[in-house]
Coordinates of C-alpha atoms and ligand atoms in Angstrom, one line a residue:
M156 CA 87.4 109.2 113.2
E157 CA 91.0 109.9 114.0
R158 CA 93.5 109.1 111.3
P159 CA 97.0 107.8 111.9
E160 CA 100.0 110.1 111.5
P161 CA 100.7 110.4 107.7
I162 CA 104.0 109.1 106.3
R163 CA 106.0 110.5 103.4
P164 CA 106.5 108.0 100.5
F165 CA 110.0 106.5 100.4
L166 CA 110.1 106.7 96.6
R167 CA 110.0 109.6 94.2
W168 CA 107.5 109.1 91.4
A169 CA 106.5 111.0 88.2
G170 CA 102.9 112.1 88.6
S171 CA 103.1 111.7 92.4
K172 CA 100.0 113.2 94.1
R173 CA 102.0 114.7 97.1
Q174 CA 101.0 118.3 96.4
L175 CA 97.3 117.3 96.3
L176 CA 97.2 115.4 99.5
P177 CA 95.3 118.0 101.6
V178 CA 92.5 117.9 99.0
L179 CA 92.6 114.2 98.4
S180 CA 92.5 113.4 102.1
D181 CA 89.6 115.8 102.7
Y182 CA 87.6 114.1 100.0
S183 CA 88.5 110.6 101.2
P184 CA 85.8 109.0 103.4
R185 CA 86.5 108.9 107.1
R186 CA 85.3 105.3 107.3
F187 CA 85.6 102.5 104.8
G188 CA 86.1 98.8 104.5
R189 CA 89.3 98.2 102.6
Y190 CA 91.4 100.7 100.7
L191 CA 92.1 99.8 97.0
E192 CA 94.7 101.6 94.9
P193 CA 95.4 100.0 91.5
F194 CA 97.8 102.7 90.1
L195 CA 100.1 102.8 93.1
G196 CA 103.3 104.6 92.0
S197 CA 104.8 106.0 95.2
G198 CA 101.5 105.6 97.0
S199 CA 101.2 109.1 98.3
L200 CA 97.6 108.8 99.4
F201 CA 98.0 105.3 100.8
F202 CA 100.9 106.4 103.0
H203 CA 99.0 109.5 104.0
L204 CA 95.9 107.6 105.1
R205 CA 97.6 104.4 106.3
P206 CA 94.5 102.3 106.1
A207 CA 94.5 99.1 108.1
R208 CA 93.5 96.9 105.2
A209 CA 94.4 97.5 101.6
I210 CA 94.9 96.0 98.1
L211 CA 97.6 97.8 96.2
G212 CA 98.7 97.3 92.7
D213 CA 100.8 98.6 89.8
V214 CA 101.7 97.3 86.4
N215 CA 105.4 98.0 87.3
A216 CA 106.5 94.5 88.6
D217 CA 109.9 95.8 89.9
L218 CA 108.0 98.5 91.9
M219 CA 105.6 96.0 93.5
A220 CA 108.5 93.6 94.2
T221 CA 110.2 96.4 96.1
Y222 CA 107.1 97.1 98.2
E223 CA 106.9 93.4 99.0
Q224 CA 110.5 93.3 100.2
V225 CA 110.1 96.5 102.3
R226 CA 107.0 94.9 103.9
D227 CA 108.5 91.4 104.5
N228 CA 112.3 91.7 104.5
L229 CA 113.2 95.2 105.7
D230 CA 116.4 94.3 107.6
A231 CA 118.0 92.7 104.5
V232 CA 116.9 95.6 102.2
F233 CA 118.2 98.2 104.6
S234 CA 121.5 96.5 105.1
E235 CA 122.0 96.3 101.3
L236 CA 121.0 100.0 100.9
S237 CA 123.4 101.1 103.6
A238 CA 126.3 99.5 101.8
M239 CA 125.7 101.6 98.7
R240 CA 127.7 104.8 98.4
K241 CA 126.6 108.2 97.0
G242 CA 127.9 109.5 93.7
K243 CA 127.7 109.4 90.0
E244 CA 130.2 106.6 89.5
E245 CA 128.4 104.3 92.1
Y246 CA 125.0 105.2 90.4
Y247 CA 126.2 104.0 87.0
R248 CA 127.9 100.9 88.5
I249 CA 124.7 99.9 90.3
R250 CA 122.5 100.8 87.2
S251 CA 124.6 98.5 85.0
S252 CA 124.6 95.5 87.4
D253 CA 122.7 92.4 86.2
T254 CA 119.5 92.3 88.3
S255 CA 119.0 88.7 87.5
S256 CA 122.0 87.8 89.6
L257 CA 120.6 89.6 92.6
N258 CA 118.4 88.2 95.4
P259 CA 115.0 89.9 96.0
A260 CA 116.3 92.1 98.8
E261 CA 119.3 93.3 96.7
Q262 CA 116.9 94.0 93.8
A263 CA 114.7 96.1 96.1
A264 CA 117.7 98.0 97.5
Q265 CA 118.9 98.7 93.9
F266 CA 115.4 99.9 92.9
I267 CA 115.2 102.3 95.9
Y268 CA 118.8 103.6 95.3
L269 CA 118.3 104.2 91.6
N270 CA 114.9 105.9 92.3
R271 CA 116.4 108.2 94.8
F272 CA 119.4 109.2 92.7
S273 CA 117.9 109.2 89.2
F274 CA 117.0 112.3 87.2
N275 CA 113.7 113.6 88.7
G276 CA 113.0 110.2 90.2
L277 CA 111.9 109.0 86.7
Y278 CA 111.3 105.3 86.0
R279 CA 112.1 104.4 82.4
T280 CA 113.4 101.2 80.8
N281 CA 114.7 100.4 77.3
R282 CA 113.2 97.7 75.1
K283 CA 115.2 95.0 77.0
G284 CA 113.6 96.2 80.2
E285 CA 116.9 97.7 81.5
F286 CA 116.5 100.9 83.6
N287 CA 118.1 103.7 81.7
V288 CA 117.4 107.0 83.5
P289 CA 120.6 109.1 84.0
Y290 CA 122.1 110.2 87.3
G291 CA 120.1 113.1 89.0
G292 CA 123.1 114.9 90.4
A293 CA 124.5 115.6 93.8
K294 CA 121.4 117.5 94.9
C295 CA 119.4 114.3 95.3
A296 CA 118.2 113.7 98.9
G297 CA 119.9 110.4 99.4
V298 CA 118.5 107.0 100.5
P299 CA 115.6 106.9 102.9
A300 CA 116.4 106.8 106.6
R301 CA 115.8 103.5 108.4
A302 CA 112.9 105.1 110.4
S303 CA 111.2 106.1 107.2
L304 CA 111.4 102.5 105.8
E305 CA 110.3 101.0 109.1
A306 CA 107.2 103.2 109.1
S307 CA 106.5 102.3 105.5
S308 CA 107.0 98.6 106.3
R309 CA 104.5 98.9 109.2
A310 CA 101.9 100.7 106.9
L311 CA 102.3 97.9 104.3
Q312 CA 101.7 95.0 106.8
G313 CA 97.9 95.0 106.2
A314 CA 98.3 95.3 102.4
E315 CA 97.9 92.7 99.7
L316 CA 100.3 93.6 96.9
V317 CA 99.4 92.9 93.3
S318 CA 101.7 93.2 90.3
G319 CA 99.7 93.7 87.1
D320 CA 96.9 95.5 85.4
F321 CA 94.4 97.6 87.4
E322 CA 91.6 95.2 86.6
V323 CA 93.1 92.6 88.9
V324 CA 92.8 95.0 91.9
L325 CA 89.4 96.4 90.9
A326 CA 87.9 92.9 90.5
Q327 CA 88.3 92.4 94.2
A328 CA 86.3 95.5 95.2
R329 CA 83.2 95.0 97.3
S330 CA 80.6 97.1 99.1
G331 CA 82.1 99.6 101.6
D332 CA 85.6 99.7 100.0
F333 CA 87.2 103.0 99.1
V334 CA 89.1 103.0 95.8
Y335 CA 91.6 105.7 94.8
L336 CA 92.5 105.7 91.1
D337 CA 95.4 107.8 89.7
P338 CA 96.0 106.4 86.2
P339 CA 98.7 107.9 83.9
Y340 CA 97.3 110.7 81.7
S341 CA 97.1 109.5 78.2
V342 CA 97.6 113.0 76.9
A343 CA 100.9 113.7 78.8
V344 CA 102.2 110.3 78.2
R345 CA 102.0 110.6 74.4
R346 CA 104.2 113.7 74.6
V347 CA 106.7 112.3 77.1
F348 CA 107.3 108.7 76.0
K349 CA 108.1 108.3 72.4
E350 CA 109.2 104.7 72.7
Y351 CA 107.2 101.6 73.9
D352 CA 106.2 101.9 77.5
P353 CA 104.0 99.2 79.2
S354 CA 102.9 101.7 81.8
S355 CA 101.5 104.2 79.3
F356 CA 97.7 104.5 78.9
C357 CA 95.7 104.7 75.7
T358 CA 92.1 105.4 74.8
R359 CA 91.2 101.7 75.0
D360 CA 92.5 101.6 78.6
L361 CA 90.4 104.7 79.4
Q362 CA 87.3 102.9 78.1
R363 CA 88.1 99.8 80.2
L364 CA 88.6 102.1 83.2
R365 CA 85.2 103.8 82.5
R366 CA 83.5 100.3 82.6
W367 CA 85.2 99.6 85.9
L368 CA 83.9 102.9 87.4
D369 CA 80.4 101.7 86.7
R370 CA 81.1 98.2 88.1
L371 CA 82.5 99.8 91.3
T372 CA 79.4 101.8 91.7
E373 CA 77.2 98.7 91.1
V374 CA 79.0 96.7 93.9
G375 CA 78.7 99.6 96.3
A376 CA 82.4 100.7 96.5
E377 CA 83.2 104.4 96.7
F378 CA 85.8 105.8 94.3
L379 CA 87.8 108.9 93.8
L380 CA 89.6 109.3 90.5
S381 CA 92.3 111.9 89.6
Y382 CA 92.5 112.9 85.9
A383 CA 94.0 115.7 83.8
K384 CA 91.6 118.3 82.5
C385 CA 91.4 117.2 78.9
E386 CA 88.9 115.9 76.3
E387 CA 89.5 112.3 77.4
A388 CA 88.3 113.1 80.9
E389 CA 84.7 113.5 79.7
L390 CA 84.4 109.8 79.1
L391 CA 85.3 109.2 82.7
M392 CA 83.2 112.0 84.2
E393 CA 79.8 111.4 82.5
G394 CA 77.2 110.7 85.2
Y395 CA 79.6 111.2 88.1
A396 CA 80.4 114.1 90.4
A397 CA 83.5 116.1 89.2
R398 CA 85.5 118.9 90.8
Q399 CA 88.4 120.9 89.5
V400 CA 91.6 121.3 91.4
A401 CA 94.7 123.4 90.6
V402 CA 98.0 121.6 90.3
R403 CA 101.6 122.3 89.3
R404 CA 102.4 119.8 86.6
N405 CA 105.9 118.8 85.6
I406 CA 105.1 117.9 82.1
A407 CA 108.4 117.3 80.4
G408 CA 110.4 116.3 83.5
F409 CA 112.3 119.6 83.5
S410 CA 111.7 122.2 86.1
R411 CA 111.4 125.0 83.6
D412 CA 108.3 123.2 82.2
R413 CA 106.5 123.2 85.4
R414 CA 103.1 124.7 84.7
R415 CA 99.9 125.4 86.6
A416 CA 97.2 123.1 85.3
Q417 CA 93.7 122.0 86.3
E418 CA 92.9 118.5 87.2
W419 CA 89.6 116.7 87.7
L420 CA 88.6 114.8 90.8
I421 CA 85.8 112.4 89.7
S422 CA 83.7 110.4 92.2
N423 CA 80.6 108.4 93.0
M424 CA 80.6 109.7 96.5
K425 CA 77.5 111.6 97.7
T426 CA 79.8 113.9 99.7
L427 CA 81.2 115.2 96.5
G428 CA 77.8 115.8 95.0
Y429 CA 77.1 112.5 93.2
E430 CA 73.5 111.7 92.7
E431 CA 72.3 108.3 91.6
A432 CA 70.4 108.3 88.3
Ligands
SAM197 C1 100.3 108.7 87.9 S1 101.1 107.3 88.5 C2 100.5 107.1 90.1 C3 101.1 108.1 91.1 C4 100.7 107.9 92.5 N1 99.3 108.3 92.8 C5 101.7 108.6 93.4 O1 101.2 109.5 94.2 O2 102.9 108.3 93.3 C6 100.3 106.0 87.6 C7 100.8 104.6 87.8 O3 100.0 103.7 87.1 C8 100.8 102.6 86.7 N2 100.1 102.0 85.6 C9 100.2 102.3 84.2 N3 99.4 101.5 83.5 C10 98.8 100.7 84.4 C11 97.8 99.6 84.3 N4 97.3 99.2 83.1 N5 97.5 98.9 85.4 C12 98.0 99.3 86.6 N6 98.9 100.3 86.8 C13 99.3 100.9 85.7 C14 102.2 103.3 86.4 O4 103.2 102.3 86.5 C15 102.3 104.4 87.4 O5 103.0 103.9 88.6

């Protein structure tokens, strides 16, 4: 079956799967009911496959509100974004503005602007929930072009957007759906985030995720899960098909710490070698 022309995500995201897209897309089924992605981030695979019907979610409420505005209110978002200038001073002015005084389109434009100009596209907030990533420098690529946001908006038209825990998306899975899961790596997260971070993952979350893999299999949904090669991955892999893929991982957020690492692709798809017990 022919796939639509892939689109590049309009956000930068730590742990983005852009470099693995050729592999992920090869392993994705050619036909499926709906596409579910509960750890969306910049949605690399979603924008690559552009499925007609999708349920997309992330625990980051500002991120999901931004997608909603790009889907439903693109003109207003783009007009706000076009009025924002480039540069360090403007970045810190926008970063310090009180988001509660902004309308949803202004908030989305601010989110996109800060994402595009922040250091390494990182998303991090302080305990008060204020975005606190420093300016990324003049090398940043700038805000997305109108055509890129329009293409993303079109891709999102058939998507239900969920802001919250991954279980809310997975509870909607049914037979024939394809689910792509890219949770944060609990190992890397411990090293990177020393302070409280609602989007970090712990062993208890991994155990919850494992139970959901079994439920997805029971309802007849196909899943593909990306996870780091580490001890914790064994909990997720047991009884499922697993393949190793090589990735360059940006562990500390600094380019000198980019390393080659192995990652797992775990699945209940027969095409990947899964055999029912
Ligand atoms: C590795 S990133 C996903 C990257 C994405 N595949 C991409 O290509 O950009 C993991 C995402 O999971 C989200 N997340 C963390 N904990 C979550 C939870 N309990 N439920 C849903 N999303 C969560 C984070 O906010 C983050 O955006």
